[in-house]
Structures are given as C-alpha cells and as structure tokens.
PDB file of C-alpha atoms in Angstrom:
ATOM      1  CA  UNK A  96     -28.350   5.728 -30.074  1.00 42.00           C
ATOM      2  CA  UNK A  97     -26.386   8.923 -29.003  1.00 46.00           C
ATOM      3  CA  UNK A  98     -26.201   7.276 -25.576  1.00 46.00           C
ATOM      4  CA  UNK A  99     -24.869   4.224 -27.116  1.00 44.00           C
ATOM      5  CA  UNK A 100     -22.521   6.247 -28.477  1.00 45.00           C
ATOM      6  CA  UNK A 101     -21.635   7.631 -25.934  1.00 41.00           C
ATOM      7  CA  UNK A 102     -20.884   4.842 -23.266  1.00 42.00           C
ATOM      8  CA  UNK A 103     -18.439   3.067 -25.805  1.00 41.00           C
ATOM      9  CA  UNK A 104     -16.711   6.119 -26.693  1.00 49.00           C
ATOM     10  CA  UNK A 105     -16.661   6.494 -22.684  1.00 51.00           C
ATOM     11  CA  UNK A 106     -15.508   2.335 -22.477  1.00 50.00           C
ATOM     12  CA  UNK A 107     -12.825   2.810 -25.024  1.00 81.00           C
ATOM     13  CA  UNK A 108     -11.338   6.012 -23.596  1.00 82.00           C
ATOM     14  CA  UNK A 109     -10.980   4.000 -20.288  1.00 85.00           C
ATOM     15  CA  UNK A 110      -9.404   1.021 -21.568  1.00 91.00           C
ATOM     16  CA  UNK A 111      -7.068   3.436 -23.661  1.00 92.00           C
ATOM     17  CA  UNK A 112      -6.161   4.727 -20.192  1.00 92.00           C
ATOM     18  CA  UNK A 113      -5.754   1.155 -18.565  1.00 92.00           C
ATOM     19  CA  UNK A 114      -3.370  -0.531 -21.758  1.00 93.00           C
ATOM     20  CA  UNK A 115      -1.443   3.194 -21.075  1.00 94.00           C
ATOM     21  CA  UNK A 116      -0.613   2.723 -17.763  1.00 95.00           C
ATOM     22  CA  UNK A 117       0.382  -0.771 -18.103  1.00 94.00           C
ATOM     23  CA  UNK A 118       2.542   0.360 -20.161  1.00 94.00           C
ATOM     24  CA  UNK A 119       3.713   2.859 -18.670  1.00 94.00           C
ATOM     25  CA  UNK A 120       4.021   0.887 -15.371  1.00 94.00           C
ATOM     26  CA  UNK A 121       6.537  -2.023 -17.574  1.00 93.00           C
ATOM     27  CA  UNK A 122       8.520   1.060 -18.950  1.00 91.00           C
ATOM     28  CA  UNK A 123       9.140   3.443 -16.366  1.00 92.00           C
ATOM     29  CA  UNK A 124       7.540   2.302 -12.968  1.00 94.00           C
ATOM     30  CA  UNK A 125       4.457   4.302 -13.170  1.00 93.00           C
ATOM     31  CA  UNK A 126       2.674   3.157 -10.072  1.00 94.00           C
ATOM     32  CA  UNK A 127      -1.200   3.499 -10.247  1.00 92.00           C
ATOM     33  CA  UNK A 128      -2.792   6.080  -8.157  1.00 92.00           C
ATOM     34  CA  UNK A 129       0.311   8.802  -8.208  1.00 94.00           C
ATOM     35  CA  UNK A 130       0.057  12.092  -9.732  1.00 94.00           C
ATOM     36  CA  UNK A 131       1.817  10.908 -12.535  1.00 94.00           C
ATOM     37  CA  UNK A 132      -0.950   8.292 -13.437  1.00 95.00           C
ATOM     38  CA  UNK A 133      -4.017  10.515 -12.916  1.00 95.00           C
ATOM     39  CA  UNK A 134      -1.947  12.883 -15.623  1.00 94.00           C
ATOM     40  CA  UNK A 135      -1.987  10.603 -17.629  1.00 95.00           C
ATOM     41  CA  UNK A 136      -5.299   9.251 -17.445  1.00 94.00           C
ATOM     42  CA  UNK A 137      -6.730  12.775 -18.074  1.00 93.00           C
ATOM     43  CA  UNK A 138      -4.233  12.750 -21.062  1.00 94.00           C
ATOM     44  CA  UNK A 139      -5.788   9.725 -22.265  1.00 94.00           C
ATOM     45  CA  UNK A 140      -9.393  10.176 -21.884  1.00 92.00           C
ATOM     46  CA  UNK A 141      -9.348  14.021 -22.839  1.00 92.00           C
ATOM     47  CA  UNK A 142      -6.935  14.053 -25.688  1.00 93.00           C
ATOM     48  CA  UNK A 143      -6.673   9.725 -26.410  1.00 94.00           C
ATOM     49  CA  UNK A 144      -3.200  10.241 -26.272  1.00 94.00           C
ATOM     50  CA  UNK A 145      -1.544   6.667 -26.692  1.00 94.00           C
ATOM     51  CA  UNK A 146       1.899   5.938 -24.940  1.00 94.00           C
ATOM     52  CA  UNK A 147       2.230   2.672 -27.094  1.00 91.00           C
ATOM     53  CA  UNK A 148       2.149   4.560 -30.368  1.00 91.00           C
ATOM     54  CA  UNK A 149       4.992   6.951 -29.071  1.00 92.00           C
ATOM     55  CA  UNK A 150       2.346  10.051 -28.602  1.00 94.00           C
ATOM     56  CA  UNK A 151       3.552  10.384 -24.511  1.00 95.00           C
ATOM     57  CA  UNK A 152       7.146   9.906 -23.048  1.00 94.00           C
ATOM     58  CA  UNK A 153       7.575  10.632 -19.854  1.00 93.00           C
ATOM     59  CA  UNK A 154      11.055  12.368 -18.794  1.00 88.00           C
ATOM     60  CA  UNK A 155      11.983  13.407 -15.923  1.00 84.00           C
ATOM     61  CA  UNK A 156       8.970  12.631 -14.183  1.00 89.00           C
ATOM     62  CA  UNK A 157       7.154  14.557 -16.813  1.00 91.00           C
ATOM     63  CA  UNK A 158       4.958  14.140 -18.921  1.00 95.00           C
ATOM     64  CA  UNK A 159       5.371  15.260 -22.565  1.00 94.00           C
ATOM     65  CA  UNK A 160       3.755  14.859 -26.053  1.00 95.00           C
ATOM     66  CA  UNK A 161       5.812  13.835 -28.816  1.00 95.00           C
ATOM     67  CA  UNK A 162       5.661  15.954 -32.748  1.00 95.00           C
ATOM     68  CA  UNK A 163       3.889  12.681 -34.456  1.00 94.00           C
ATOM     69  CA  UNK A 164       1.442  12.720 -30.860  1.00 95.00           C
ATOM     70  CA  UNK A 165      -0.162  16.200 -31.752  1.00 96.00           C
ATOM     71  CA  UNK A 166      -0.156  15.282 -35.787  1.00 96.00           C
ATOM     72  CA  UNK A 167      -2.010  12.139 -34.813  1.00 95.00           C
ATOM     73  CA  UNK A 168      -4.273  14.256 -32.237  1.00 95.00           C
ATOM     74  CA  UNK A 169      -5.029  17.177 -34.992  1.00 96.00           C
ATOM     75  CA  UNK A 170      -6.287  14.308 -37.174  1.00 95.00           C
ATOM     76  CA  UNK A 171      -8.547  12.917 -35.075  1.00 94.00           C
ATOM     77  CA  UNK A 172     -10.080  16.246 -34.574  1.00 94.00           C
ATOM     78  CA  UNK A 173     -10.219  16.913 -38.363  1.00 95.00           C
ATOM     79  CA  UNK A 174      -8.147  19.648 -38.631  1.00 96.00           C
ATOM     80  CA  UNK A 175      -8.473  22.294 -41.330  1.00 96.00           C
ATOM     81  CA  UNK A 176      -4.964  22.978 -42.171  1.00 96.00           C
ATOM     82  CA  UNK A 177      -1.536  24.031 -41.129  1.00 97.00           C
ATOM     83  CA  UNK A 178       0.032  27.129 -42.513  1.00 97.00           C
ATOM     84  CA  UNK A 179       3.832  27.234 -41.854  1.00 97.00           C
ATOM     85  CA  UNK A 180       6.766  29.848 -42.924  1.00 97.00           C
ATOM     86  CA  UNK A 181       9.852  31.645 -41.735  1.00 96.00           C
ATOM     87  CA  UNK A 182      10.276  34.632 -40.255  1.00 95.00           C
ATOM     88  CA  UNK A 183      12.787  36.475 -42.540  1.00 94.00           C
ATOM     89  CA  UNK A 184      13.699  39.457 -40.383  1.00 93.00           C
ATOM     90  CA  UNK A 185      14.546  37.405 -37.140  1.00 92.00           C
ATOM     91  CA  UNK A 186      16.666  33.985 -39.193  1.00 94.00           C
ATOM     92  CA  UNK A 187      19.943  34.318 -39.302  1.00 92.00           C
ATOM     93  CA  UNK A 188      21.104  31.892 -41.932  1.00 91.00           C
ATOM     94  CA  UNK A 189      24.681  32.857 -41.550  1.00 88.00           C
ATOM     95  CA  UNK A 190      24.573  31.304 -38.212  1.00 87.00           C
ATOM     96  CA  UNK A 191      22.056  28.880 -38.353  1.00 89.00           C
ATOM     97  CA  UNK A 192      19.257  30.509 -36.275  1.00 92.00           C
ATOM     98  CA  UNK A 193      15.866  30.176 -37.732  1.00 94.00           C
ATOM     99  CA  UNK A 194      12.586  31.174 -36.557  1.00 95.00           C
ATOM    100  CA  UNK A 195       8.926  29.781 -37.808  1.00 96.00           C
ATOM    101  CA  UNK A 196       5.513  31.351 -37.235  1.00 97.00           C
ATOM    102  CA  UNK A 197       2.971  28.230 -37.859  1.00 97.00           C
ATOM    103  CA  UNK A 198      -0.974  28.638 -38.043  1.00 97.00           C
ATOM    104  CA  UNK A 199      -3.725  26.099 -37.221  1.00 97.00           C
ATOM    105  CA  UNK A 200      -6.991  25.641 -38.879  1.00 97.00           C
ATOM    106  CA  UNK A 201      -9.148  24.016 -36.852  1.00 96.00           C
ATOM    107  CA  UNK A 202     -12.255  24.471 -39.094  1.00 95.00           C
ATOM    108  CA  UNK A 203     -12.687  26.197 -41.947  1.00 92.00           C
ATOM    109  CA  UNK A 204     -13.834  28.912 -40.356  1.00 93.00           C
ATOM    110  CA  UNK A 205     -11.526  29.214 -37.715  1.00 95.00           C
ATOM    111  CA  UNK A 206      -9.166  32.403 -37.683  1.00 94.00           C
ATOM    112  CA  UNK A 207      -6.159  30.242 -36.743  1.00 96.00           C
ATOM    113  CA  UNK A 208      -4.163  29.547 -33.754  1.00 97.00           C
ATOM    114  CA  UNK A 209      -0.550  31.039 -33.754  1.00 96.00           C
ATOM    115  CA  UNK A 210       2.669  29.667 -32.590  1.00 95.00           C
ATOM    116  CA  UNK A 211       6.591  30.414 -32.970  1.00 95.00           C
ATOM    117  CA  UNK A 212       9.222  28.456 -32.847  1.00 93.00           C
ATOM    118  CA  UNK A 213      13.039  29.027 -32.988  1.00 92.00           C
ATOM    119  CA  UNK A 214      15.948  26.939 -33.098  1.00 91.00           C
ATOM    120  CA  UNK A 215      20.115  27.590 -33.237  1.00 87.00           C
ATOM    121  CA  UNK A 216      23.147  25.761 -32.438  1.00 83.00           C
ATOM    122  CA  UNK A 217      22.628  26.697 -28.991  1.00 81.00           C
ATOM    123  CA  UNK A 218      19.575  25.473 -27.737  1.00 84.00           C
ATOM    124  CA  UNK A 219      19.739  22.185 -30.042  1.00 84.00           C
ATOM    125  CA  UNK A 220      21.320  19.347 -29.405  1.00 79.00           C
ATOM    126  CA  UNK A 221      24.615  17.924 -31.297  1.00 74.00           C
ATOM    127  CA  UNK A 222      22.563  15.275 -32.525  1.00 76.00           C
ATOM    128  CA  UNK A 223      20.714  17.666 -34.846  1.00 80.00           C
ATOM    129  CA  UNK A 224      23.123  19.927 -36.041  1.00 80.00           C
ATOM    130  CA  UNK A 225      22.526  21.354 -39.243  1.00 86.00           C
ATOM    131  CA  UNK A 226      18.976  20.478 -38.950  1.00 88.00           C
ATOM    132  CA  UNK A 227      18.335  23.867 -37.085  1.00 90.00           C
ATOM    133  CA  UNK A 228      15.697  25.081 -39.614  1.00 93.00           C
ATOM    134  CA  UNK A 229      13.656  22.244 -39.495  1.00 93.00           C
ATOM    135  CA  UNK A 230      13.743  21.620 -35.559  1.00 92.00           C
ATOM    136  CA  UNK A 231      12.244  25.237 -35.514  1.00 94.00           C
ATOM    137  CA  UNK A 232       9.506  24.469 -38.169  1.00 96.00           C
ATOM    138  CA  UNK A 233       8.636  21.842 -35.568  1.00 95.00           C
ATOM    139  CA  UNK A 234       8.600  23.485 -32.693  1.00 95.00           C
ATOM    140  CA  UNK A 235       6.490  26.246 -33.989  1.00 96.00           C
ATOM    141  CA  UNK A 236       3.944  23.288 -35.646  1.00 97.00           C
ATOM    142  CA  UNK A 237       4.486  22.057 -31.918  1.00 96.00           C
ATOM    143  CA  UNK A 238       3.176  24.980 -30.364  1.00 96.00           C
ATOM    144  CA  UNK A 239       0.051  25.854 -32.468  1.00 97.00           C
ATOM    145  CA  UNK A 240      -1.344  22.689 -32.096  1.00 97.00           C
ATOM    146  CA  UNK A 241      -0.891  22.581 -28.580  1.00 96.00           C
ATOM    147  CA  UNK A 242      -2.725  26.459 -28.498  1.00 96.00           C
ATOM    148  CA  UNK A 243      -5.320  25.205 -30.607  1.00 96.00           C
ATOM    149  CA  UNK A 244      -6.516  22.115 -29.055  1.00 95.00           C
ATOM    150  CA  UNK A 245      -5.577  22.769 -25.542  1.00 94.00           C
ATOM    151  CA  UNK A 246      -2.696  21.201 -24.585  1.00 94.00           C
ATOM    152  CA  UNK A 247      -0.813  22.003 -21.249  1.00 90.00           C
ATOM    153  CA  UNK A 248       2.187  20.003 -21.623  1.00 93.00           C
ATOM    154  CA  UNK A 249       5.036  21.087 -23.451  1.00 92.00           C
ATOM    155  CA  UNK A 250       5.958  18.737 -26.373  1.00 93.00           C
ATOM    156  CA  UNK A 251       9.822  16.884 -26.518  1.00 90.00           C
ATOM    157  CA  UNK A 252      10.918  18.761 -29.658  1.00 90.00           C
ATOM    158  CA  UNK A 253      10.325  21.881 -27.426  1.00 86.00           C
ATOM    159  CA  UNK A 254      11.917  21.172 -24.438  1.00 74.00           C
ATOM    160  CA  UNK A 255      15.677  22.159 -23.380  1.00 51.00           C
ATOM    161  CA  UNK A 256      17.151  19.060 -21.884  1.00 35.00           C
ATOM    162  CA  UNK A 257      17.540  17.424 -25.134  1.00 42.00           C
ATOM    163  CA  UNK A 258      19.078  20.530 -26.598  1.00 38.00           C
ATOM    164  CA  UNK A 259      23.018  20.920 -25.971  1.00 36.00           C
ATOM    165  CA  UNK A 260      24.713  23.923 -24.430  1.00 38.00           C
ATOM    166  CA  UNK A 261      26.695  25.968 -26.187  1.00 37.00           C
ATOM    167  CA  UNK A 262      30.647  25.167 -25.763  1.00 37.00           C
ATOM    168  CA  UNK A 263      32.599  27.296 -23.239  1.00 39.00           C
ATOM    169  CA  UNK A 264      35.451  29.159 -23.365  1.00 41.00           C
ATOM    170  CA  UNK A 265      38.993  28.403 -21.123  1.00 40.00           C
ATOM    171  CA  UNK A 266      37.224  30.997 -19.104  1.00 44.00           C
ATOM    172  CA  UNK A 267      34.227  29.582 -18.369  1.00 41.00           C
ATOM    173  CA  UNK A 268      32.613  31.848 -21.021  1.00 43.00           C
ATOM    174  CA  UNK A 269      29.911  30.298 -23.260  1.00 40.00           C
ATOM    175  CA  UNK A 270      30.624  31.096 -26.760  1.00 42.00           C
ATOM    176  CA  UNK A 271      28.805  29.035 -29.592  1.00 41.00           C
ATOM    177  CA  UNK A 272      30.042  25.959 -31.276  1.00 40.00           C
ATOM    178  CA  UNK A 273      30.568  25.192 -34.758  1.00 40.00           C
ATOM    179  CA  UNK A 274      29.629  21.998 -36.258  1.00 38.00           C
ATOM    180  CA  UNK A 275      32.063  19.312 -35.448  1.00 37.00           C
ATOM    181  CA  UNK A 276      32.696  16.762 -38.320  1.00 34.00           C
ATOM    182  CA  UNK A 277      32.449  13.000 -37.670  1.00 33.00           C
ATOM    183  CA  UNK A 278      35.710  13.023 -39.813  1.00 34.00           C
ATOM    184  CA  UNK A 279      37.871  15.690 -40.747  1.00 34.00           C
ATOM    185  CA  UNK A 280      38.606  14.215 -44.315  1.00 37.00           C
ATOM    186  CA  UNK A 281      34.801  13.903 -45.154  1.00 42.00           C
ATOM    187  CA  UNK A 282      32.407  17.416 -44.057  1.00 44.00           C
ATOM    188  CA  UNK A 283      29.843  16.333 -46.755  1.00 44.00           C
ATOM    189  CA  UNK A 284      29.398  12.919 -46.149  1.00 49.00           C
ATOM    190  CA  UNK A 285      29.293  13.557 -41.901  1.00 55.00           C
ATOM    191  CA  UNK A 286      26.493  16.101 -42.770  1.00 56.00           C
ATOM    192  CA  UNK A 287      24.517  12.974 -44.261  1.00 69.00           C
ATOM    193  CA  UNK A 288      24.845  10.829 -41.466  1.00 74.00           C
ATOM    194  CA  UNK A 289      23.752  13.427 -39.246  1.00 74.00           C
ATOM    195  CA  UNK A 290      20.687  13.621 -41.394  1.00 74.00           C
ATOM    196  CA  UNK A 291      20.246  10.117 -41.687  1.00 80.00           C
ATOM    197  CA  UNK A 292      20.567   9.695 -37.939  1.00 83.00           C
ATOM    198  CA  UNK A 293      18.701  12.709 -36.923  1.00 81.00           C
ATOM    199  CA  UNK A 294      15.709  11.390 -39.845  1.00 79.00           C
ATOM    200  CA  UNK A 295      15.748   8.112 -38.139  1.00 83.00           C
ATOM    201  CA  UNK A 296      15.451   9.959 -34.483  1.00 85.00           C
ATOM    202  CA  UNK A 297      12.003  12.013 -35.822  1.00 79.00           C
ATOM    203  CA  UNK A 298      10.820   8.766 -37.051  1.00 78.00           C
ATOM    204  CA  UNK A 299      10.952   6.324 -33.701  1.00 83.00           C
ATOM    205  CA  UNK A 300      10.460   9.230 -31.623  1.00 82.00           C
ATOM    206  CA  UNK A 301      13.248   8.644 -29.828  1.00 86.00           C
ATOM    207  CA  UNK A 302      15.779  10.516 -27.113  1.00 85.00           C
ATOM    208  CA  UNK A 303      18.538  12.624 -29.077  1.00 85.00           C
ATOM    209  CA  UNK A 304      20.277  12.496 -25.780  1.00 84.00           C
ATOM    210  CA  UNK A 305      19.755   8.762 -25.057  1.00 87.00           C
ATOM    211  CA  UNK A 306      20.620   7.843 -28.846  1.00 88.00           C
ATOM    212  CA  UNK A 307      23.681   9.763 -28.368  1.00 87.00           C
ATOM    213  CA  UNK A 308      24.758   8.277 -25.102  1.00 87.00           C
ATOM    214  CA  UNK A 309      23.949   4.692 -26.951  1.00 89.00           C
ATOM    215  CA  UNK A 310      26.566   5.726 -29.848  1.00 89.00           C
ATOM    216  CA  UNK A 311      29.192   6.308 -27.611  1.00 87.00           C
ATOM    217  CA  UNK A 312      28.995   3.153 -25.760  1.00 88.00           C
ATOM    218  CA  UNK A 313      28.587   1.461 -29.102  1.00 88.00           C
ATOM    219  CA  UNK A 314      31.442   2.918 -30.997  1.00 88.00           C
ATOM    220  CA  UNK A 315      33.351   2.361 -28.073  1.00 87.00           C
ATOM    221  CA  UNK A 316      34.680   5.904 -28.132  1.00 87.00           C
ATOM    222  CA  UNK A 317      34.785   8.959 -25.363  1.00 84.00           C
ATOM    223  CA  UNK A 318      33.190  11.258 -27.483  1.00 83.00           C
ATOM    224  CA  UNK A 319      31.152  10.652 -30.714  1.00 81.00           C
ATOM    225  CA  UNK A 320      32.961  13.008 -32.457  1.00 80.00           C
ATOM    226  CA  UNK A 321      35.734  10.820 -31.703  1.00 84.00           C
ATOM    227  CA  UNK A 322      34.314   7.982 -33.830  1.00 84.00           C
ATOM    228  CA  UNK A 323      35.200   7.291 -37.329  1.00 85.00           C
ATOM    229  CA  UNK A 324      32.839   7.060 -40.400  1.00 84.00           C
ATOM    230  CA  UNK A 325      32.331   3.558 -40.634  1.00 85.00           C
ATOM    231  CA  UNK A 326      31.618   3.531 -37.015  1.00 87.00           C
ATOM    232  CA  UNK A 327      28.842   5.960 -37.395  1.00 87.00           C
ATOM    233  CA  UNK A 328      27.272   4.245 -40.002  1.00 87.00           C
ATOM    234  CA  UNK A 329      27.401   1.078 -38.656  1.00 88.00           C
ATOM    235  CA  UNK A 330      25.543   2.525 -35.689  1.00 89.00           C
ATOM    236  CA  UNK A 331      22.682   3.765 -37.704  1.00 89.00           C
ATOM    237  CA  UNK A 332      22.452   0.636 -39.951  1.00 88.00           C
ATOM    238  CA  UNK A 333      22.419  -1.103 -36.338  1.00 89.00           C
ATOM    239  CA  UNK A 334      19.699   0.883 -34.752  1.00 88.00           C
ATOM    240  CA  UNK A 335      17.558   1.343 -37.820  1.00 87.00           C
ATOM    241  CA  UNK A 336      17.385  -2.545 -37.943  1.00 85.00           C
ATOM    242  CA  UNK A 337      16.750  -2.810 -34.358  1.00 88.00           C
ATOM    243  CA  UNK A 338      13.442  -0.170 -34.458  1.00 86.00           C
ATOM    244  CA  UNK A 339      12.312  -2.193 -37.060  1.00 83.00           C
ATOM    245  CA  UNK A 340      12.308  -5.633 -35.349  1.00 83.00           C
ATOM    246  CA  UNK A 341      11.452  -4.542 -31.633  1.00 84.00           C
ATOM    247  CA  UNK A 342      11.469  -1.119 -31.151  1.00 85.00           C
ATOM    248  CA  UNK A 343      10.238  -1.786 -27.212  1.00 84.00           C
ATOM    249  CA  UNK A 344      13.352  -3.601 -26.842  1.00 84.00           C
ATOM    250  CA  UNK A 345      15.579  -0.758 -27.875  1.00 87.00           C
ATOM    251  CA  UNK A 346      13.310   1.870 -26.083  1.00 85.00           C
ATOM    252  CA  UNK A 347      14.260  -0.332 -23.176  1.00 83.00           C
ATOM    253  CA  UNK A 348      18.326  -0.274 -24.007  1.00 84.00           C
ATOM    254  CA  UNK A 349      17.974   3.782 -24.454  1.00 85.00           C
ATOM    255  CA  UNK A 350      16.073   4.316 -21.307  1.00 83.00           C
ATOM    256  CA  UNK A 351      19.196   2.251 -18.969  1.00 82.00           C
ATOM    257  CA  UNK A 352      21.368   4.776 -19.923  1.00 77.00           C
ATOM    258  CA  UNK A 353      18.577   7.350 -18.228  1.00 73.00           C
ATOM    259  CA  UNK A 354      18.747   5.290 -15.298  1.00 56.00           C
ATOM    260  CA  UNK A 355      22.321   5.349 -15.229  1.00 54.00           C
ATOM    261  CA  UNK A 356      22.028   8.970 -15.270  1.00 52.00           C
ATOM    262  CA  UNK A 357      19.668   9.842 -12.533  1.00 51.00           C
ATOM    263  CA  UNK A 358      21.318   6.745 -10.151  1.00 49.00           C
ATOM    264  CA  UNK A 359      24.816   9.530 -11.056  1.00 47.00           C
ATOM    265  CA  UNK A 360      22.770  12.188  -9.771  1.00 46.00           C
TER     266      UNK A 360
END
C-alpha cells in the first residue's frame, strides 16, 4: 500500500508540473526544457506549488512565490502556528516605518523559525501607502515560512521592484514622500480607496505596479494622482468585477503593460 501511495503521490506531483507549465507556457512563453521550466518543475514537485491558483508569478524572468502561495504551502504541511508582533523599539509610527518579527510552528514541538520584516514609504510602493504596517507583517510572515519549509525564492510581497522610490529633490537628492491624496478636498475618503484597492490587490494576487500602470491608462490621466475620486472608484468597481468573472483575462490585460515595458527597455 505505501508503494501505492507513493506512485500516485509521485503521478500527481508530475501532472501538477505538466498543467503548470502549460500554463505558464500560454501566460508568459515559458518554453519547456529552459532553466526557467526545470525551476519550476522542482517548485512543483518539491513544494506542489500551483501557478493556476496564483502560488508562482514569474517576473522578470524570475520566479517568485506569492503571500497566499506559502499560506496554502504551510497548510498542506500542517503547520503548528504562526506567532506575529511588532518590534516596538525599531517602528517609527510617526513616519510610517514598521518592523515585524514573525515565528513558525512547524510542529508542536518545534522551537520556531524566525523572520523580520520591515516596511516604510520608501521601499513600498504608492499603491500601498498607508498600508506600511501591514505590508511588513507580511513580509516578516513571508520570510518565516520560507526559513521554515525551505524555500529559496524570495516571495513578491518581499521584493523591491514593486516597491516605489522615494521622491527626489530639485537636486537629485532622495528625500521621502508624503502621502499624496487622490483629491485634495477628500484625505479620508482617498485613504479608503487606497485600502479598498490595495485589499483587492492582496486578494487576486496581483502586480501593484501593473494595477497601477492599468489605472492610469484607464482614468485616462498622466499620473494617478492626477485622477479624480469618481475616477478611482470607478476603476476599482471595474477591476473588482473583472477578477470576479475572468481573472485570466485581466492577468492577461496587466501583464501587456509588462511587455510594453521590457519592449521600452
């Protein structure tokens, strides 16, 4: 029986690979037999990482693991627990820098696997600000799981291309940015759609960066700080509606505006 066991576990860790990589292949081109699909069928046999399900994206030529990718993983393996807090002495509220100190269980009996993460206006992107505290709760979640369970690749919350630079000076001097409102006459409400949008972001797994270029185009502005209210949330009512009726289509819409970029470069 264990052998039984065995060989389908082995069969369905294979296929997992093969429905990956066509997918992979229809989304970005992955060709089989590069280094980029024996990655990721090591990915998928070793962790059963599924691209389908949004636990992959590949950026860059790159392979990373999504937030939801490692909470799906750490169930799989039965995880104990996940201990998460701030570290007091090195947040500064004042200017929105937070740090986290996360711990995995990955028995009962295990001592824990330790990871920080940190997060401030400059090495997050626009898309998230005033979310700072909870992109560094993630991040540190991020990097205990990946500790614990072995996990080479670094995950997207994590990674600084979708994090914006801070704002420089006539001088060519970086100096940090302060939140820019959607509109001037309404701080409060702008906050919420950032939320909303930035909720809606964690939830599809999607690109801050991409979503962001989208908006623009959309809006039919220069800048998104540029568009109005009414704009914004007709944006996020439009998107929302579009994840929820073919999500692959609007993956596909997000990623031409990464080919646009690299055909630029």
């Amino acid at each position: 029986m264990r052998g039984k066991r065995s060989c389908e576990s082995q069969f369905s860790s294979v296929t997992l690979y093969r429905n990956n990589l066509k997918y992979a292949q229809s989304r970005w081109g992955v060709q089989k037999g590069t280094s980029l699909a024996i990655a990721l069928g090591r990915l998928s046999i070793e962790l059963r990482l599924c691209v389908s399900s949004g636990d992959l994206l590949l950026i860059e030529n790159r392979w990373y693991v999504t937030h939801s990718g490692l909470l799906r993983l750490a169930t799989r393996r039965h995880c104990a627990g996940i201990h998460v807090r701030s570290v007091p002495k090195s947040c500064e509220p004042s200017s929105s820098r937070w740090v986290f100190r996360a711990v995995v269980f990955k028995s009962r009996r295990c001592k824990g696997f330790v990871g920080y993460g940190d997060a401030d206006p400059s090495n997050t992107s626009d898309l998230v600000r005033g979310a700072e505290m909870r992109v560094a709760e993630t991040r540190a979640v991020n990097r205990a799981l990946r500790k614990a369970y072995g996990i080479g690749i670094c995950s997207v919350e994590e990674i600084g291309s979708f994090s914006g630079r801070p704002a420089s000076d006539d001088n060519g001097n970086q100096r940090n940015r302060p939140p820019q409102p959607v509109n001037p006459n309404g701080a409060n409400g702008q906050h919420r759609l950032r939320d909303r949008l930035c909720q809606l972001i964690r939830q599809q797994q999607l690109d801050p960066v991409l979503v962001k270029s989208y908006a623009v185009d959309f809006c039919g502005v220069k800048n998104l700080k540029e568009a109005s209210r009414e704009q914004v949330e007709k944006f996020i009512e439009h998107i929302a509606d579009w994840a929820t009726k073919d999500k692959n289509a609007l993956v596909c819409q997000l990623n031409s505006y990464l080919e646009q970029k690299e055909g630029a470069a």
